[in-house]
PDB file of C-alpha atoms in Angstrom:
ATOM      1  CA  MET A   1      25.622  52.060 -17.818  1.00 49.00           C
ATOM      2  CA  GLY A   2      23.728  50.709 -20.834  1.00 57.00           C
ATOM      3  CA  LEU A   3      24.012  47.159 -22.126  1.00 53.00           C
ATOM      4  CA  TYR A   4      27.645  46.816 -21.026  1.00 57.00           C
ATOM      5  CA  GLY A   5      26.816  47.806 -17.471  1.00 57.00           C
ATOM      6  CA  ARG A   6      23.592  45.847 -17.285  1.00 61.00           C
ATOM      7  CA  TYR A   7      24.779  42.533 -18.693  1.00 56.00           C
ATOM      8  CA  LEU A   8      28.570  42.306 -18.789  1.00 76.00           C
ATOM      9  CA  CYS A   9      29.624  44.236 -15.660  1.00 80.00           C
ATOM     10  CA  PRO A  10      27.866  41.887 -13.210  1.00 78.00           C
ATOM     11  CA  HIS A  11      29.757  38.935 -14.702  1.00 77.00           C
ATOM     12  CA  LEU A  12      33.076  40.791 -14.650  1.00 81.00           C
ATOM     13  CA  THR A  13      32.466  41.843 -11.059  1.00 81.00           C
ATOM     14  CA  GLU A  14      31.609  38.303 -10.037  1.00 85.00           C
ATOM     15  CA  TRP A  15      34.762  36.948 -11.671  1.00 84.00           C
ATOM     16  CA  ALA A  16      37.094  39.622 -10.280  1.00 84.00           C
ATOM     17  CA  LEU A  17      35.805  39.456  -6.705  1.00 89.00           C
ATOM     18  CA  SER A  18      35.416  35.695  -6.253  1.00 89.00           C
ATOM     19  CA  ALA A  19      39.095  34.872  -5.723  1.00 93.00           C
ATOM     20  CA  PRO A  20      40.059  32.927  -2.573  1.00 94.00           C
ATOM     21  CA  TRP A  21      41.799  35.926  -1.011  1.00 95.00           C
ATOM     22  CA  THR A  22      38.610  38.011  -1.287  1.00 96.00           C
ATOM     23  CA  ARG A  23      36.558  35.205   0.276  1.00 96.00           C
ATOM     24  CA  ASP A  24      38.979  35.014   3.192  1.00 97.00           C
ATOM     25  CA  GLY A  25      38.857  38.782   3.659  1.00 97.00           C
ATOM     26  CA  ARG A  26      35.072  38.827   3.625  1.00 97.00           C
ATOM     27  CA  GLN A  27      34.861  35.948   6.100  1.00 97.00           C
ATOM     28  CA  ARG A  28      37.188  37.603   8.586  1.00 97.00           C
ATOM     29  CA  LEU A  29      35.587  41.010   8.159  1.00 98.00           C
ATOM     30  CA  LEU A  30      32.004  39.878   8.692  1.00 98.00           C
ATOM     31  CA  SER A  31      32.571  37.315  11.439  1.00 96.00           C
ATOM     32  CA  GLU A  32      31.516  39.702  14.214  1.00 90.00           C
ATOM     33  CA  VAL A  33      29.023  41.955  12.430  1.00 96.00           C
ATOM     34  CA  SER A  34      25.838  42.314  14.472  1.00 93.00           C
ATOM     35  CA  GLY A  35      22.657  44.280  15.119  1.00 95.00           C
ATOM     36  CA  ARG A  36      20.552  45.749  12.342  1.00 97.00           C
ATOM     37  CA  ILE A  37      22.774  45.728   9.262  1.00 98.00           C
ATOM     38  CA  LEU A  38      22.900  47.699   6.029  1.00 98.00           C
ATOM     39  CA  GLU A  39      25.100  46.557   3.163  1.00 98.00           C
ATOM     40  CA  VAL A  40      25.976  49.340   0.733  1.00 97.00           C
ATOM     41  CA  GLY A  41      26.993  48.149  -2.730  1.00 95.00           C
ATOM     42  CA  PHE A  42      25.507  44.656  -2.564  1.00 95.00           C
ATOM     43  CA  GLY A  43      26.696  43.783  -6.057  1.00 92.00           C
ATOM     44  CA  THR A  44      26.108  40.122  -6.902  1.00 92.00           C
ATOM     45  CA  GLY A  45      25.652  39.141  -3.259  1.00 95.00           C
ATOM     46  CA  LEU A  46      29.069  37.628  -2.587  1.00 96.00           C
ATOM     47  CA  ASN A  47      28.993  38.681   1.075  1.00 97.00           C
ATOM     48  CA  LEU A  48      25.837  36.719   1.881  1.00 96.00           C
ATOM     49  CA  ALA A  49      27.642  33.441   2.510  1.00 95.00           C
ATOM     50  CA  HIS A  50      29.897  35.059   5.116  1.00 97.00           C
ATOM     51  CA  TYR A  51      27.471  36.633   7.559  1.00 98.00           C
ATOM     52  CA  PRO A  52      27.342  34.917  10.981  1.00 96.00           C
ATOM     53  CA  ALA A  53      24.487  32.534  11.711  1.00 94.00           C
ATOM     54  CA  SER A  54      23.170  35.078  14.209  1.00 94.00           C
ATOM     55  CA  VAL A  55      22.274  37.469  11.368  1.00 96.00           C
ATOM     56  CA  ARG A  56      18.620  36.944  10.520  1.00 94.00           C
ATOM     57  CA  GLU A  57      17.768  40.014   8.438  1.00 95.00           C
ATOM     58  CA  LEU A  58      19.632  42.428   6.258  1.00 97.00           C
ATOM     59  CA  ASP A  59      18.989  45.549   4.180  1.00 98.00           C
ATOM     60  CA  VAL A  60      21.067  45.743   1.005  1.00 97.00           C
ATOM     61  CA  LEU A  61      21.297  48.287  -1.763  1.00 95.00           C
ATOM     62  CA  ASP A  62      22.813  48.608  -5.204  1.00 93.00           C
ATOM     63  CA  PRO A  63      21.801  50.986  -8.014  1.00 91.00           C
ATOM     64  CA  GLU A  64      22.308  48.544 -10.879  1.00 87.00           C
ATOM     65  CA  ALA A  65      19.496  46.256 -12.025  1.00 84.00           C
ATOM     66  CA  GLY A  66      22.000  43.808 -13.512  1.00 84.00           C
ATOM     67  CA  MET A  67      23.657  43.315 -10.132  1.00 87.00           C
ATOM     68  CA  HIS A  68      20.312  42.632  -8.460  1.00 87.00           C
ATOM     69  CA  ALA A  69      19.400  40.135 -11.181  1.00 88.00           C
ATOM     70  CA  LYS A  70      22.647  38.201 -10.719  1.00 89.00           C
ATOM     71  CA  ALA A  71      22.292  38.292  -6.925  1.00 93.00           C
ATOM     72  CA  ALA A  72      18.695  37.009  -7.002  1.00 93.00           C
ATOM     73  CA  ARG A  73      19.585  33.328  -6.614  1.00 93.00           C
ATOM     74  CA  ARG A  74      21.808  34.008  -3.621  1.00 94.00           C
ATOM     75  CA  VAL A  75      19.077  36.097  -2.009  1.00 96.00           C
ATOM     76  CA  ARG A  76      16.499  33.379  -2.640  1.00 95.00           C
ATOM     77  CA  ASP A  77      18.682  30.615  -1.210  1.00 94.00           C
ATOM     78  CA  SER A  78      19.944  32.533   1.822  1.00 96.00           C
ATOM     79  CA  PRO A  79      18.590  31.778   5.321  1.00 95.00           C
ATOM     80  CA  ILE A  80      18.780  35.533   5.936  1.00 96.00           C
ATOM     81  CA  GLN A  81      15.741  37.692   5.248  1.00 96.00           C
ATOM     82  CA  VAL A  82      17.155  40.138   2.707  1.00 97.00           C
ATOM     83  CA  ARG A  83      15.403  43.408   1.890  1.00 97.00           C
ATOM     84  CA  THR A  84      16.795  44.665  -1.419  1.00 95.00           C
ATOM     85  CA  HIS A  85      16.784  48.303  -2.516  1.00 95.00           C
ATOM     86  CA  ARG A  86      17.756  49.554  -5.969  1.00 94.00           C
ATOM     87  CA  LEU A  87      19.389  52.718  -4.704  1.00 92.00           C
ATOM     88  CA  ALA A  88      22.628  54.662  -4.899  1.00 93.00           C
ATOM     89  CA  ALA A  89      24.753  55.142  -1.786  1.00 95.00           C
ATOM     90  CA  GLU A  90      24.750  58.934  -1.914  1.00 96.00           C
ATOM     91  CA  THR A  91      21.135  59.365  -0.745  1.00 93.00           C
ATOM     92  CA  LEU A  92      19.863  56.745   1.708  1.00 96.00           C
ATOM     93  CA  PRO A  93      16.137  56.609   2.563  1.00 94.00           C
ATOM     94  CA  PHE A  94      16.711  55.655   6.194  1.00 97.00           C
ATOM     95  CA  GLU A  95      16.403  57.740   9.322  1.00 97.00           C
ATOM     96  CA  ASP A  96      19.432  58.865  11.297  1.00 98.00           C
ATOM     97  CA  GLY A  97      20.902  56.145  13.507  1.00 98.00           C
ATOM     98  CA  THR A  98      18.890  53.267  11.997  1.00 97.00           C
ATOM     99  CA  PHE A  99      21.667  50.667  11.850  1.00 98.00           C
ATOM    100  CA  GLU A 100      24.228  49.229  14.258  1.00 97.00           C
ATOM    101  CA  SER A 101      26.442  48.024  11.398  1.00 98.00           C
ATOM    102  CA  VAL A 102      27.092  49.143   7.830  1.00 98.00           C
ATOM    103  CA  VAL A 103      29.029  46.881   5.455  1.00 98.00           C
ATOM    104  CA  CYS A 104      30.819  48.346   2.444  1.00 98.00           C
ATOM    105  CA  THR A 105      33.029  46.070   0.323  1.00 97.00           C
ATOM    106  CA  PHE A 106      34.524  46.944  -3.076  1.00 96.00           C
ATOM    107  CA  THR A 107      32.033  49.785  -3.422  1.00 96.00           C
ATOM    108  CA  LEU A 108      33.595  53.168  -2.694  1.00 97.00           C
ATOM    109  CA  CYS A 109      35.819  52.802  -5.752  1.00 95.00           C
ATOM    110  CA  THR A 110      32.742  53.021  -7.990  1.00 93.00           C
ATOM    111  CA  VAL A 111      30.263  55.436  -6.394  1.00 95.00           C
ATOM    112  CA  ALA A 112      29.976  58.781  -8.167  1.00 94.00           C
ATOM    113  CA  ASP A 113      30.392  60.816  -4.973  1.00 97.00           C
ATOM    114  CA  PRO A 114      32.346  58.887  -2.306  1.00 97.00           C
ATOM    115  CA  GLU A 115      32.258  61.812   0.142  1.00 98.00           C
ATOM    116  CA  ALA A 116      28.454  61.929   0.028  1.00 98.00           C
ATOM    117  CA  ALA A 117      28.230  58.140   0.337  1.00 98.00           C
ATOM    118  CA  ALA A 118      30.522  58.113   3.372  1.00 98.00           C
ATOM    119  CA  ALA A 119      28.539  60.928   5.011  1.00 98.00           C
ATOM    120  CA  GLU A 120      25.301  59.015   4.468  1.00 98.00           C
ATOM    121  CA  MET A 121      26.723  55.820   5.944  1.00 98.00           C
ATOM    122  CA  ARG A 122      27.840  57.810   8.958  1.00 98.00           C
ATOM    123  CA  ARG A 123      24.406  59.401   9.276  1.00 98.00           C
ATOM    124  CA  VAL A 124      22.431  56.141   9.296  1.00 98.00           C
ATOM    125  CA  LEU A 125      24.721  54.489  11.865  1.00 98.00           C
ATOM    126  CA  ALA A 126      23.593  54.582  15.479  1.00 97.00           C
ATOM    127  CA  PRO A 127      25.915  55.987  18.164  1.00 96.00           C
ATOM    128  CA  GLY A 128      28.524  53.324  18.829  1.00 95.00           C
ATOM    129  CA  GLY A 129      27.904  51.773  15.405  1.00 97.00           C
ATOM    130  CA  ASP A 130      30.572  50.363  13.110  1.00 98.00           C
ATOM    131  CA  LEU A 131      31.437  50.501   9.440  1.00 98.00           C
ATOM    132  CA  TYR A 132      32.968  47.283   8.061  1.00 98.00           C
ATOM    133  CA  VAL A 133      35.068  48.096   5.008  1.00 98.00           C
ATOM    134  CA  PHE A 134      37.113  46.149   2.439  1.00 98.00           C
ATOM    135  CA  GLU A 135      38.165  48.350  -0.499  1.00 97.00           C
ATOM    136  CA  HIS A 136      40.968  48.608  -3.015  1.00 96.00           C
ATOM    137  CA  VAL A 137      42.553  52.047  -2.718  1.00 98.00           C
ATOM    138  CA  ALA A 138      45.157  54.407  -4.143  1.00 98.00           C
ATOM    139  CA  SER A 139      48.713  53.180  -3.732  1.00 98.00           C
ATOM    140  CA  GLN A 140      51.045  54.751  -1.202  1.00 96.00           C
ATOM    141  CA  ARG A 141      53.927  54.167  -3.616  1.00 97.00           C
ATOM    142  CA  PRO A 142      54.465  57.320  -5.698  1.00 98.00           C
ATOM    143  CA  GLY A 143      55.389  55.467  -8.880  1.00 98.00           C
ATOM    144  CA  VAL A 144      52.352  53.198  -8.754  1.00 98.00           C
ATOM    145  CA  ARG A 145      50.088  56.115  -7.836  1.00 98.00           C
ATOM    146  CA  ARG A 146      51.222  58.068 -10.899  1.00 98.00           C
ATOM    147  CA  TRP A 147      50.250  55.144 -13.133  1.00 98.00           C
ATOM    148  CA  GLN A 148      46.930  54.808 -11.335  1.00 98.00           C
ATOM    149  CA  ASP A 149      46.204  58.462 -12.068  1.00 98.00           C
ATOM    150  CA  ARG A 150      47.221  58.109 -15.718  1.00 98.00           C
ATOM    151  CA  LEU A 151      45.188  54.979 -16.339  1.00 97.00           C
ATOM    152  CA  ASN A 152      42.147  55.874 -14.252  1.00 97.00           C
ATOM    153  CA  PRO A 153      40.062  57.216 -17.177  1.00 96.00           C
ATOM    154  CA  VAL A 154      40.545  53.921 -19.022  1.00 94.00           C
ATOM    155  CA  GLN A 155      39.758  51.903 -15.892  1.00 92.00           C
ATOM    156  CA  GLN A 156      36.554  53.860 -15.318  1.00 90.00           C
ATOM    157  CA  ARG A 157      35.286  52.888 -18.765  1.00 86.00           C
ATOM    158  CA  LEU A 158      36.385  49.256 -18.732  1.00 85.00           C
ATOM    159  CA  GLY A 159      35.800  48.638 -15.011  1.00 84.00           C
ATOM    160  CA  CYS A 160      32.165  49.681 -14.828  1.00 80.00           C
ATOM    161  CA  GLY A 161      32.960  52.992 -13.126  1.00 87.00           C
ATOM    162  CA  CYS A 162      35.697  51.634 -10.862  1.00 93.00           C
ATOM    163  CA  ASN A 163      38.450  54.091  -9.889  1.00 97.00           C
ATOM    164  CA  LEU A 164      42.054  53.115  -9.230  1.00 97.00           C
ATOM    165  CA  ASN A 165      43.111  56.140  -7.192  1.00 97.00           C
ATOM    166  CA  ARG A 166      40.638  56.823  -4.397  1.00 97.00           C
ATOM    167  CA  ASP A 167      41.956  57.862  -0.972  1.00 97.00           C
ATOM    168  CA  THR A 168      39.244  56.023   0.926  1.00 98.00           C
ATOM    169  CA  ALA A 169      40.864  56.280   4.354  1.00 98.00           C
ATOM    170  CA  ARG A 170      40.826  60.072   4.150  1.00 98.00           C
ATOM    171  CA  THR A 171      37.250  60.100   2.850  1.00 98.00           C
ATOM    172  CA  LEU A 172      36.041  57.998   5.769  1.00 98.00           C
ATOM    173  CA  ALA A 173      37.968  59.999   8.358  1.00 98.00           C
ATOM    174  CA  GLU A 174      36.533  63.265   7.039  1.00 98.00           C
ATOM    175  CA  ALA A 175      33.027  61.760   7.230  1.00 98.00           C
ATOM    176  CA  GLY A 176      33.397  61.071  10.946  1.00 98.00           C
ATOM    177  CA  PHE A 177      34.760  57.541  11.207  1.00 98.00           C
ATOM    178  CA  ASP A 178      37.650  56.447  13.413  1.00 98.00           C
ATOM    179  CA  THR A 179      40.004  54.926  10.842  1.00 98.00           C
ATOM    180  CA  SER A 180      42.906  54.310  13.210  1.00 97.00           C
ATOM    181  CA  SER A 181      42.372  50.554  13.366  1.00 96.00           C
ATOM    182  CA  LEU A 182      41.866  50.003   9.637  1.00 98.00           C
ATOM    183  CA  GLU A 183      44.579  47.887   8.052  1.00 98.00           C
ATOM    184  CA  ARG A 184      46.306  48.582   4.762  1.00 97.00           C
ATOM    185  CA  ILE A 185      46.971  45.230   3.150  1.00 96.00           C
ATOM    186  CA  GLU A 186      48.575  44.180  -0.119  1.00 96.00           C
ATOM    187  CA  GLU A 187      47.472  41.215  -2.178  1.00 96.00           C
ATOM    188  CA  PRO A 188      50.449  39.946  -4.212  1.00 96.00           C
ATOM    189  CA  THR A 189      48.356  37.796  -6.559  1.00 95.00           C
ATOM    190  CA  VAL A 190      46.643  40.752  -8.257  1.00 94.00           C
ATOM    191  CA  PRO A 191      48.111  43.365 -10.641  1.00 95.00           C
ATOM    192  CA  VAL A 192      50.055  46.081  -8.860  1.00 97.00           C
ATOM    193  CA  LEU A 193      47.512  48.792  -9.743  1.00 96.00           C
ATOM    194  CA  PHE A 194      44.895  46.943  -7.652  1.00 96.00           C
ATOM    195  CA  ARG A 195      47.157  45.529  -4.981  1.00 97.00           C
ATOM    196  CA  GLU A 196      46.617  47.840  -1.987  1.00 98.00           C
ATOM    197  CA  HIS A 197      43.464  47.521   0.113  1.00 98.00           C
ATOM    198  CA  LEU A 198      41.837  49.061   3.144  1.00 98.00           C
ATOM    199  CA  TRP A 199      40.301  46.478   5.491  1.00 98.00           C
ATOM    200  CA  GLY A 200      38.675  46.416   8.904  1.00 98.00           C
ATOM    201  CA  ARG A 201      36.192  48.041  11.253  1.00 98.00           C
ATOM    202  CA  ALA A 202      35.807  51.807  11.526  1.00 98.00           C
ATOM    203  CA  PRO A 203      33.676  52.914  14.510  1.00 98.00           C
ATOM    204  CA  VAL A 204      31.655  56.101  14.464  1.00 97.00           C
ATOM    205  CA  ARG A 205      33.560  58.923  16.154  1.00 92.00           C
TER     206      ARG A 205
END
């Protein structure tokens, strides 16, 4: 991403994803996460404060050095033993069925190949494992979706690779997750292009 991605994007990400409604969503999402856990798209480490006290260790990955640098203080101060990996989501260096839980928040909008990332998350989950997801997604309203499609090239450049129009529910279902219990929620305090989100737990099928 160059200088913009290395230095400015982590600050923009931190600002955009620190709102009270995101903190509430993270807290509710992660309250029951358990077992060996992988967090895909660690970013600046905003999820760390919301893991239950029972979580003692955690593997996290993010491909961007700037994100790891900004997350370093949170990792250092956390009571959780955090193993950080500078890796992309599309090729995970873990054996099949390694984790009981995978956490993915505000990540699938930015990965280069969301289908490959979803397949990898499915692969590294053990039988009976769960994916915990909180993502902004393409609108179900035709008018809004048309504007998302039109403006997506601009958003990709300004938003550090973020896409407005990803159909994440379909991507996860095609990768082998049970998406029937995922909730589609709208956050009225954000611009309409970013308002619709996918939230909840998706078990392995």
